[in-house]
Coordinates of C-alpha atoms and ligand atoms in Angstrom, one line a residue:
M1 CA 15.2 -12.8 24.9
R2 CA 12.3 -11.6 27.0
S3 CA 10.5 -14.5 28.8
M4 CA 7.3 -14.6 26.6
Q5 CA 9.4 -14.5 23.5
T6 CA 11.5 -17.3 24.8
V7 CA 8.4 -19.4 25.6
I8 CA 7.0 -18.9 22.1
A9 CA 10.5 -19.7 20.5
L10 CA 10.5 -22.9 22.6
A11 CA 7.0 -23.8 21.6
I12 CA 8.0 -23.5 17.9
I13 CA 10.8 -26.0 18.6
I14 CA 8.5 -28.4 20.4
L15 CA 6.0 -28.3 17.5
T16 CA 8.8 -29.2 15.0
I17 CA 9.7 -32.1 17.2
F18 CA 6.0 -33.3 17.1
G19 CA 6.3 -33.1 13.3
I20 CA 9.5 -35.0 13.3
A21 CA 8.2 -37.8 15.5
D22 CA 5.0 -38.1 13.5
S23 CA 6.5 -38.2 10.0
G24 CA 9.6 -40.1 11.2
Y25 CA 7.4 -42.9 12.6
V26 CA 5.3 -43.2 9.4
S27 CA 8.5 -43.1 7.3
Y28 CA 10.1 -45.8 9.3
E29 CA 6.9 -48.1 9.1
L30 CA 6.6 -47.5 5.3
F31 CA 10.3 -48.2 4.9
N32 CA 9.5 -51.6 6.6
Q33 CA 6.5 -52.0 4.3
V34 CA 4.1 -51.8 7.3
I35 CA 0.9 -49.7 7.5
P36 CA 0.9 -48.2 11.0
P37 CA -2.2 -48.8 13.2
C38 CA -4.7 -46.1 12.4
G39 CA -7.7 -46.1 14.7
Q40 CA -11.4 -46.6 14.1
G41 CA -13.0 -44.7 11.3
F42 CA -9.7 -43.9 9.7
D43 CA -8.1 -45.7 6.7
C44 CA -4.3 -45.1 6.8
G45 CA -3.7 -47.9 4.3
T46 CA -5.7 -46.3 1.5
V47 CA -4.1 -42.9 2.0
L48 CA -0.5 -44.0 2.5
T49 CA -0.6 -46.4 -0.5
S50 CA -2.4 -44.0 -2.9
K51 CA -0.4 -42.3 -5.7
Y52 CA -0.8 -39.0 -3.8
A53 CA 1.3 -40.3 -1.0
Y54 CA 4.5 -40.2 -3.1
I55 CA 6.6 -37.5 -4.7
G56 CA 8.7 -39.4 -7.2
P57 CA 10.5 -42.2 -5.3
F58 CA 9.9 -40.5 -1.9
S59 CA 6.9 -40.8 0.3
V60 CA 5.1 -37.7 1.5
A61 CA 6.0 -38.8 5.0
N62 CA 9.7 -38.7 4.0
S63 CA 9.4 -35.1 2.7
G64 CA 7.5 -34.2 5.9
F65 CA 10.3 -35.6 7.9
V66 CA 12.9 -33.5 6.0
Y67 CA 10.7 -30.5 6.3
Y68 CA 10.2 -30.8 10.1
L69 CA 13.9 -31.6 10.6
T70 CA 14.9 -28.4 8.7
A71 CA 12.4 -26.4 10.5
F72 CA 13.7 -27.8 13.8
V73 CA 17.3 -26.8 13.0
V74 CA 16.2 -23.3 11.9
S75 CA 14.0 -22.9 15.0
I76 CA 17.0 -23.8 17.2
L77 CA 19.1 -21.1 15.4
N78 CA 16.2 -18.7 15.9
F79 CA 16.0 -19.6 19.6
L80 CA 19.7 -19.0 20.0
D81 CA 19.5 -15.8 18.0
V82 CA 22.1 -16.9 15.5
D83 CA 22.5 -14.8 12.4
I84 CA 21.9 -17.2 9.5
K85 CA 23.7 -14.9 7.0
K86 CA 27.0 -15.4 8.8
I87 CA 26.7 -19.2 8.8
F88 CA 26.2 -19.3 5.1
S89 CA 28.4 -16.2 4.4
I90 CA 25.6 -14.6 2.4
Q91 CA 25.9 -11.0 3.8
H92 CA 27.0 -9.7 0.4
S93 CA 24.5 -11.6 -1.7
K94 CA 22.2 -9.2 -3.7
T95 CA 19.0 -11.2 -3.0
L96 CA 19.8 -12.8 0.5
K97 CA 21.6 -9.9 2.2
R98 CA 18.6 -9.1 4.4
L99 CA 17.8 -12.7 5.2
Q100 CA 17.1 -13.3 8.9
T101 CA 16.7 -16.7 10.7
I102 CA 13.0 -16.0 11.4
D103 CA 12.5 -15.2 7.7
L104 CA 13.6 -18.6 6.8
L105 CA 11.3 -20.2 9.3
L106 CA 8.4 -18.0 8.0
L107 CA 9.1 -19.2 4.5
L108 CA 9.4 -22.9 5.5
T109 CA 6.3 -22.9 7.6
T110 CA 4.3 -21.1 4.9
I111 CA 5.2 -23.7 2.4
G112 CA 4.4 -26.4 5.0
F113 CA 1.1 -24.9 5.7
I114 CA 0.1 -24.6 2.0
F115 CA 1.2 -28.2 1.4
S116 CA -0.8 -29.4 4.4
L117 CA -4.0 -27.7 3.0
Y118 CA -3.3 -29.5 -0.3
L119 CA -3.0 -32.9 1.5
V120 CA -6.2 -32.4 3.6
F121 CA -8.0 -31.5 0.3
I122 CA -6.7 -34.7 -1.3
M123 CA -7.7 -36.9 1.7
G124 CA -11.1 -35.3 2.1
V125 CA -12.1 -34.7 -1.5
V126 CA -10.1 -37.0 -3.8
I127 CA -9.3 -40.1 -1.8
Q128 CA -12.2 -39.7 0.6
S129 CA -10.3 -41.5 3.4
W130 CA -8.5 -40.1 6.4
C131 CA -5.1 -41.0 7.8
T132 CA -4.6 -40.1 11.6
Y133 CA -0.9 -39.4 11.2
C134 CA -1.4 -37.2 8.1
L135 CA -4.1 -35.2 10.0
F136 CA -1.9 -34.9 13.0
S137 CA 0.9 -33.6 10.8
A138 CA -1.5 -31.2 9.1
L139 CA -2.7 -29.9 12.5
T140 CA 1.0 -29.5 13.7
S141 CA 1.8 -27.7 10.5
V142 CA -1.1 -25.3 10.9
V143 CA -0.3 -24.5 14.5
L144 CA 3.4 -24.2 13.7
F145 CA 2.7 -21.8 10.8
S146 CA 0.4 -19.7 13.0
T147 CA 2.9 -19.6 15.9
V148 CA 5.7 -18.5 13.6
Q149 CA 3.5 -15.8 12.1
Y150 CA 2.6 -14.6 15.6
Y151 CA 6.2 -14.6 16.8
H152 CA 7.3 -12.7 13.8
S153 CA 4.5 -10.0 14.0
K154 CA 5.1 -9.6 17.7
Y155 CA 8.9 -9.6 18.0
S156 CA 10.3 -8.6 14.6
L157 CA 10.7 -4.9 14.3
H158 CA 10.3 -5.1 10.6
S159 CA 8.7 -7.2 7.9
S160 CA 10.6 -10.0 6.3
F161 CA 12.3 -8.9 3.2
L162 CA 12.2 -12.4 1.9
A163 CA 8.8 -13.7 2.9
K164 CA 6.9 -10.4 2.5
G165 CA 8.8 -9.7 -0.7
L166 CA 7.8 -13.0 -2.1
T167 CA 4.2 -12.7 -1.0
L168 CA 3.9 -9.2 -2.5
R169 CA 5.5 -10.3 -5.8
I170 CA 3.1 -13.3 -6.0
I171 CA 0.1 -11.0 -5.3
N172 CA 1.5 -8.4 -7.7
W173 CA 1.8 -11.1 -10.4
L174 CA -1.7 -12.5 -9.7
Y175 CA -3.1 -9.0 -9.9
G176 CA -1.5 -8.5 -13.3
V177 CA -2.7 -11.7 -14.8
I178 CA -6.1 -12.1 -13.2
A179 CA -7.5 -9.1 -11.4
K180 CA -6.4 -6.3 -13.7
P181 CA -7.5 -7.9 -17.0
I182 CA -11.0 -8.5 -15.4
F183 CA -11.2 -5.0 -13.9
F184 CA -10.1 -3.4 -17.1
L185 CA -13.1 -5.0 -18.9
F186 CA -15.5 -2.8 -16.9
D187 CA -16.2 0.9 -16.5
P188 CA -13.4 2.4 -14.4
E189 CA -15.8 4.3 -12.1
L190 CA -17.8 1.1 -11.4
I191 CA -14.6 -0.7 -10.5
H192 CA -13.4 2.2 -8.4
N193 CA -16.7 2.2 -6.4
R194 CA -16.6 -1.5 -5.9
L195 CA -13.0 -1.3 -4.6
I196 CA -14.0 1.5 -2.2
S197 CA -17.0 -0.5 -0.9
T198 CA -14.7 -3.6 -0.5
G199 CA -12.0 -1.6 1.3
S200 CA -14.6 0.0 3.5
F201 CA -16.1 -3.4 4.4
L202 CA -12.7 -4.9 5.2
G203 CA -11.9 -2.0 7.4
N204 CA -14.8 -2.9 9.8
F205 CA -13.4 -6.3 10.9
S206 CA -10.1 -6.6 12.9
V207 CA -9.6 -10.2 11.6
L208 CA -9.9 -9.1 8.0
K209 CA -7.7 -6.1 8.7
F210 CA -5.1 -8.4 10.2
K211 CA -5.2 -10.6 7.1
V212 CA -4.8 -7.5 4.8
R213 CA -1.8 -6.4 6.9
W214 CA -0.3 -9.8 6.8
L215 CA -0.5 -9.9 3.0
F216 CA 0.3 -6.4 2.1
Q217 CA 1.9 -4.2 4.7
F218 CA 5.6 -3.8 4.7
K219 CA 7.0 -2.1 7.7
H220 CA 10.6 -1.1 8.7
P221 CA 11.9 1.4 11.3
V222 CA 14.2 2.8 8.6
L223 CA 11.2 4.2 6.7
T224 CA 9.9 6.2 9.6
K225 CA 10.0 10.0 9.4
E226 CA 9.0 13.0 11.4
I227 CA 7.8 15.9 9.2
D228 CA 6.1 19.0 10.2
G229 CA 5.6 17.5 13.7
L230 CA 3.8 14.4 12.2
Q231 CA 5.0 10.8 12.6
F232 CA 5.0 8.9 9.3
S233 CA 5.6 5.1 9.5
N234 CA 6.6 5.3 5.8
P235 CA 6.8 7.9 3.1
V236 CA 4.1 6.4 0.8
G237 CA 0.7 8.0 0.7
L238 CA -2.6 7.8 -1.1
S239 CA -3.1 10.9 -3.2
A240 CA -6.2 13.0 -3.2
G241 CA -9.0 11.7 -5.5
F242 CA -9.1 8.0 -4.8
D243 CA -10.7 8.2 -1.3
Y244 CA -12.6 11.3 -2.2
N245 CA -15.4 10.5 0.4
G246 CA -13.3 9.2 3.2
D247 CA -14.4 5.6 3.1
L248 CA -11.0 3.9 3.4
T249 CA -9.5 5.4 6.6
Q250 CA -9.8 2.0 8.5
I251 CA -8.1 -0.1 5.8
L252 CA -5.4 2.0 4.2
P253 CA -2.9 1.7 7.1
D254 CA -3.2 -2.1 6.8
V255 CA -2.6 -2.0 3.0
G256 CA 0.7 -0.3 4.1
F257 CA 0.1 3.4 3.4
G258 CA 2.1 5.8 5.6
F259 CA -0.4 8.6 5.1
H260 CA -3.5 9.4 3.3
T261 CA -5.4 12.3 1.8
I262 CA -9.2 12.4 1.7
G263 CA -11.0 14.5 -0.8
T264 CA -10.8 16.9 -2.5
V265 CA -13.6 18.0 -0.2
T266 CA -15.6 21.0 -1.2
F267 CA -17.8 23.2 1.0
G268 CA -20.9 22.5 -1.0
R269 CA -22.0 19.1 -2.3
Y270 CA -21.3 18.3 -5.9
D271 CA -22.3 15.0 -7.6
G272 CA -19.6 15.1 -10.1
N273 CA -19.3 15.9 -13.8
P274 CA -21.6 14.0 -16.2
K275 CA -20.6 10.3 -16.8
P276 CA -18.4 8.8 -18.1
R277 CA -15.9 10.8 -16.1
L278 CA -13.1 8.2 -15.8
G279 CA -11.1 6.5 -18.5
R280 CA -8.0 4.4 -18.9
F281 CA -5.0 4.8 -21.2
P282 CA -3.3 1.5 -20.6
N283 CA -0.7 2.1 -23.3
S284 CA 0.4 5.3 -21.6
K285 CA -0.1 3.9 -18.1
A286 CA -2.5 6.7 -17.3
L287 CA -6.1 7.5 -16.3
L288 CA -8.3 10.1 -17.9
V289 CA -10.0 12.0 -15.1
N290 CA -13.0 14.3 -15.3
K291 CA -14.7 13.8 -12.0
G292 CA -14.8 17.5 -11.3
L293 CA -14.4 17.4 -7.5
K294 CA -17.2 15.0 -6.7
S295 CA -17.8 15.6 -3.0
I296 CA -20.5 15.0 -0.3
G297 CA -19.6 18.4 1.1
A298 CA -17.6 19.6 4.1
R299 CA -20.2 19.2 6.9
A300 CA -21.3 15.7 5.8
M301 CA -17.6 14.7 5.6
I302 CA -16.9 16.0 9.1
Q303 CA -19.8 14.1 10.4
K304 CA -18.8 10.9 8.7
L305 CA -15.1 11.2 9.8
S306 CA -15.9 12.2 13.4
Q307 CA -17.0 8.6 14.1
L308 CA -13.7 7.2 12.9
E309 CA -10.2 6.7 14.4
L310 CA -7.4 8.0 12.2
T311 CA -4.3 5.9 12.8
I312 CA -2.0 7.3 10.1
P313 CA -1.5 11.0 9.3
T314 CA -4.7 11.8 7.3
G315 CA -5.1 15.0 5.4
I316 CA -8.0 16.8 3.9
S317 CA -7.7 18.2 0.4
I318 CA -9.8 21.3 0.1
G319 CA -10.9 23.0 -3.2
S320 CA -13.7 25.3 -4.3
T321 CA -17.1 23.8 -4.8
N322 CA -17.5 23.0 -8.5
T323 CA -20.2 25.6 -9.4
H324 CA -20.5 28.9 -11.1
Y325 CA -19.4 31.9 -9.0
D326 CA -20.6 35.5 -9.6
S327 CA -17.3 36.9 -8.5
D328 CA -13.7 35.7 -7.6
K329 CA -14.4 36.7 -4.1
D330 CA -17.3 34.3 -3.8
Q331 CA -15.1 31.5 -5.0
L332 CA -12.4 32.5 -2.5
M333 CA -15.0 32.6 0.3
D334 CA -16.2 29.1 -0.5
I335 CA -12.7 27.8 0.2
I336 CA -12.4 29.8 3.3
K337 CA -15.7 28.4 4.6
C338 CA -14.5 25.0 4.0
F339 CA -11.2 25.5 6.0
R340 CA -13.3 27.2 8.8
V341 CA -15.6 24.3 9.3
F342 CA -12.8 21.7 9.3
E343 CA -10.8 23.9 11.8
A344 CA -13.9 24.3 14.0
S345 CA -14.5 20.5 14.0
S346 CA -13.1 18.0 16.5
L347 CA -11.5 15.8 13.8
K348 CA -8.0 14.6 14.3
H349 CA -6.9 15.2 10.7
A350 CA -3.2 15.9 10.4
Y351 CA -2.8 18.4 7.5
Y352 CA -4.6 20.2 4.6
E353 CA -4.0 20.1 1.0
L354 CA -5.1 23.3 -0.8
N355 CA -6.1 22.1 -4.3
I356 CA -5.6 25.1 -6.5
S357 CA -4.9 23.0 -9.6
C358 CA -7.9 20.8 -10.3
P359 CA -8.3 21.1 -14.1
N360 CA -11.7 19.5 -14.3
T361 CA -13.9 22.2 -12.7
F362 CA -15.6 25.4 -13.7
G363 CA -13.1 27.6 -11.9
G364 CA -10.8 25.0 -10.3
E365 CA -7.6 26.5 -11.6
S366 CA -8.3 30.1 -11.1
F367 CA -5.9 30.3 -8.1
T368 CA -2.9 29.1 -10.2
Y369 CA -2.3 32.8 -11.2
P370 CA 0.2 34.4 -8.7
D371 CA -2.0 37.5 -8.0
R372 CA -5.1 35.3 -7.2
L373 CA -3.0 32.9 -5.2
E374 CA -1.7 35.9 -3.2
V375 CA -5.3 37.0 -2.3
L376 CA -6.3 33.4 -1.4
L377 CA -3.3 32.8 0.8
T378 CA -3.5 36.2 2.5
A379 CA -7.2 35.3 3.4
L380 CA -6.1 31.8 4.7
D381 CA -3.4 33.4 6.8
T382 CA -6.1 35.2 8.7
L383 CA -7.6 31.9 9.8
K384 CA -4.5 31.0 11.8
I385 CA -4.8 27.4 10.7
S386 CA -3.5 25.0 13.3
R387 CA -2.3 22.3 10.9
S388 CA 0.2 22.3 8.0
V389 CA -1.1 23.5 4.6
Y390 CA 0.4 21.9 1.5
V391 CA -0.4 23.5 -1.8
K392 CA -1.2 21.2 -4.6
M393 CA 0.7 22.4 -7.6
P394 CA -0.2 22.4 -11.3
I395 CA 2.4 20.6 -13.5
D396 CA 1.8 22.1 -16.9
Q397 CA 3.1 25.6 -16.1
S398 CA 6.5 26.9 -17.3
E399 CA 9.5 27.1 -14.9
K400 CA 9.0 30.9 -14.8
E401 CA 5.3 30.6 -13.9
T402 CA 5.9 27.9 -11.4
L403 CA 8.6 30.1 -9.7
L404 CA 6.2 32.9 -9.4
L405 CA 3.7 30.7 -7.7
L406 CA 6.4 29.4 -5.3
K407 CA 7.4 33.0 -4.6
V408 CA 3.8 33.7 -3.4
A409 CA 3.6 30.5 -1.4
D410 CA 6.8 31.4 0.3
K411 CA 5.4 34.5 1.8
H412 CA 2.5 32.8 3.5
N413 CA 1.5 30.2 6.0
V414 CA 2.3 27.3 3.6
Q415 CA 4.4 24.4 5.0
G416 CA 4.6 22.4 1.8
L417 CA 3.9 21.6 -1.8
I418 CA 2.3 18.6 -3.5
I419 CA 4.0 18.3 -6.8
G420 CA 1.7 17.8 -8.5
N421 CA -1.7 17.4 -10.1
L422 CA -3.0 16.0 -13.4
T423 CA -1.6 17.1 -16.8
K424 CA -4.0 18.8 -19.1
D425 CA -1.4 19.4 -21.8
R426 CA -2.8 17.5 -24.9
E427 CA 0.7 17.8 -26.4
N428 CA 2.3 15.9 -23.5
P429 CA 4.7 13.6 -25.3
A430 CA 4.3 10.8 -22.7
V431 CA 0.7 10.3 -23.8
L432 CA 1.1 7.8 -26.7
P433 CA -0.5 8.7 -30.1
A434 CA -3.4 6.1 -29.8
D435 CA -4.4 7.5 -26.4
K436 CA -4.0 11.1 -27.7
A437 CA -6.5 10.3 -30.4
V438 CA -9.0 9.1 -27.8
W439 CA -8.2 12.1 -25.6
K440 CA -9.2 14.4 -28.5
T441 CA -12.7 13.0 -28.3
K442 CA -13.1 13.1 -24.5
K443 CA -13.1 15.5 -21.7
G444 CA -10.7 15.1 -18.8
N445 CA -7.1 15.3 -17.8
V446 CA -4.3 12.7 -17.4
S447 CA -2.6 11.1 -14.4
G448 CA 0.1 8.4 -14.2
K449 CA 3.2 8.0 -16.3
P450 CA 2.6 11.3 -18.4
T451 CA 2.9 13.3 -15.2
F452 CA 6.1 11.7 -14.0
D453 CA 8.8 13.7 -15.7
R454 CA 7.0 17.0 -15.2
S455 CA 6.5 16.5 -11.5
N456 CA 10.1 15.5 -11.2
K457 CA 11.3 18.6 -12.9
I458 CA 9.1 20.8 -10.6
I459 CA 10.3 19.0 -7.5
S460 CA 13.9 19.8 -8.6
L461 CA 13.0 23.3 -9.3
A462 CA 11.4 23.8 -5.9
K463 CA 14.3 22.2 -4.1
K464 CA 16.9 24.1 -6.0
N465 CA 15.2 27.5 -5.3
Y466 CA 13.8 26.9 -1.8
G467 CA 15.9 24.3 -0.2
T468 CA 14.1 23.0 3.0
R469 CA 11.6 25.9 3.1
F470 CA 8.8 23.6 1.9
T471 CA 8.0 20.1 2.7
I472 CA 7.8 18.4 -0.7
I473 CA 5.4 15.6 -1.5
G474 CA 6.2 14.1 -4.9
T475 CA 3.2 12.9 -6.8
G476 CA 2.7 11.7 -10.3
G477 CA 3.5 8.5 -12.2
I478 CA 4.9 6.4 -9.3
F479 CA 4.5 2.8 -10.0
T480 CA 7.6 1.3 -8.4
A481 CA 10.2 1.9 -5.7
K482 CA 12.5 3.2 -8.4
D483 CA 9.9 5.9 -9.4
A484 CA 9.4 6.9 -5.8
Q485 CA 13.2 7.0 -5.2
A486 CA 13.5 9.3 -8.3
K487 CA 11.3 11.8 -6.6
I488 CA 13.0 11.4 -3.3
D489 CA 16.4 11.9 -4.9
R490 CA 15.2 15.2 -6.4
G491 CA 14.1 16.4 -3.0
A492 CA 10.7 14.9 -2.1
D493 CA 10.2 14.2 1.6
L494 CA 7.2 12.0 1.0
V495 CA 5.5 10.5 -2.1
Q496 CA 1.8 9.9 -3.1
L497 CA 0.2 7.8 -5.7
I498 CA -3.1 6.7 -7.3
T499 CA -2.5 5.4 -10.8
G500 CA 0.4 3.2 -9.9
M501 CA -1.9 1.3 -7.5
V502 CA -4.6 1.0 -10.2
F503 CA -2.1 -0.5 -12.7
E504 CA 0.0 -2.6 -10.3
G505 CA -2.6 -3.4 -7.5
P506 CA -2.4 -2.7 -3.8
S507 CA 0.8 -4.7 -3.4
A508 CA 2.5 -1.9 -5.1
I509 CA 2.5 0.0 -1.8
G510 CA 4.4 -2.7 0.0
L511 CA 6.8 -3.3 -2.8
I512 CA 7.6 0.4 -3.0
N513 CA 8.3 0.6 0.8
L514 CA 10.3 -2.6 0.6
G515 CA 12.4 -1.1 -2.3
L516 CA 12.9 2.2 -0.4
A517 CA 13.9 0.4 2.8
D518 CA 16.4 -1.8 0.9
K519 CA 18.0 1.3 -0.6
L520 CA 18.2 3.2 2.7
L521 CA 19.7 0.3 4.5
D522 CA 22.3 0.0 1.7
K523 CA 23.1 3.7 2.1
L524 CA 23.4 3.4 5.9
S525 CA 25.7 0.4 5.6
K526 CA 28.2 2.4 3.4
Ligands
FMN601 C1 -9.4 9.3 -10.3 C2 -8.5 10.5 -9.9 C3 -9.1 11.5 -9.2 C4 -8.4 12.6 -8.7 N1 -9.0 13.5 -8.0 C5 -8.3 14.5 -7.4 C6 -8.8 15.4 -6.4 O1 -10.0 15.3 -6.2 N2 -8.0 16.3 -5.9 C7 -6.7 16.4 -6.2 O2 -6.0 17.2 -5.6 N3 -6.1 15.5 -7.1 C8 -6.8 14.6 -7.7 N4 -6.3 13.7 -8.5 C9 -4.8 13.8 -8.9 C10 -4.0 12.9 -8.0 O3 -4.1 13.3 -6.6 C11 -2.5 12.9 -8.5 O4 -2.0 14.2 -8.2 C12 -2.4 12.6 -9.9 O5 -3.2 11.6 -10.3 C13 -0.9 12.1 -10.1 O6 -0.6 11.0 -9.4 P1 -0.7 9.5 -10.0 O7 0.0 9.5 -11.2 O8 -0.1 8.6 -8.9 O9 -2.1 9.2 -10.1 C14 -7.0 12.6 -9.0 C15 -6.4 11.7 -9.8 C16 -7.2 10.6 -10.2 C17 -6.4 9.5 -11.0

């Protein structure tokens, strides 16, 4: 152990000894039916004889003693670097196989911390009397909890599968029973905007970022990847369309994303299609999207982003401004101008997405014809773009049509494919009949589960025909680690999502990363 680490591990042991001494003394006195001396202004008698001071036949002081004693033993094991799995022979247990000694300490001290808050609340609000020993124990428990958190964040190479897994599952459950039902009562775009402003606000404060990280981020070295010269701390990214104006760059890494696409950004400004332009299909686990490439425009975006530090690979999705063009050439030139201004800027963005497949615009899909894509990519080649370009693929084309597009992409300066965009196929069998009926009456195209199988099929097709020629980013209908794994198994190097996060909440990102890490570690141990 390095010296500072040793000091902190020792401090943890000493704190547990404080707790043992305090709760042990009170337990002993209560056992002898004596109220220990309390000090002026305090009233130990009222607190220690109240009904809140007992859990069944045991006093809270007894349970505190057991808690601190257990924490003491575990902190000694942590100090000695003993693998708890071996002691209890749980290396092969499905749920506990990743348990580390520090995880157990994290879990114990978190429970202790929450219980202490509860006791302080009872003393201050319910009983309205204070007990010196109980306050000392609460203080010990808070300092112990914070020290263990610090120790874990500083010296553990990865998040705790147990503690973080539990935290993420609890948040996920709370999101499902509280936040989502409330959010889903309101207009989706209103909620989207509120979430963007909340995320943007949180990203301004290091303390809040730390809290978000502590709650949501799951990190593990096994998830890291180098792709096209970029370092990814994990393979889960935010897909284009959620952070269309680049407001979330400072918070998404803390939520646990490994990368992030801003946009689609267009050269000209566009305020979006007429409202309502976002809908929900809860039965089909999908969103109905008709925003039409709402964008503040390339120059405004560059100015906004130039003030910000980008700590994870951040890409810019580029599409043509949603307006009428007199000729195909004008539309092509609009895209070229957008690439030019980003290339000329001093931004540290990592890659580009070329959005040829937005189905909600005047001419958004006109480059999904091989001959037109050929013209566009030939023009882009002349720019000698310094970053990777990933083409965002349509998912409603036949295999034959898709292969023709890939053949074109293969000849040009295209490093990867994002597979893929929304489905506009109103016969898509994954859109349930009730949602289909609504869809008939509304404009827009569908994300989420109805895109899952189609995107998977195209990923397999691209992998089978082009091997490692393209980096593949699998997108569409990812809600869980299993969904992400399905895309990775078919050949995706990275994955992206939006709808899964809307339906499952931001804890989905950590849970997906945790599941992927678990699978990878299983694979490595075989
Ligand atoms: C609200 C919303 C807006 C979107 N806007 C864009 C966009 O501007 N550019 C783009 O390339 N894709 C856009 N998409 C498509 C997503 O990037 C993604 O390809 C698609 O939603 C499938 O992923 P998902 O099922 O995880 O949502 C948008 C999707 C949603 C839900």
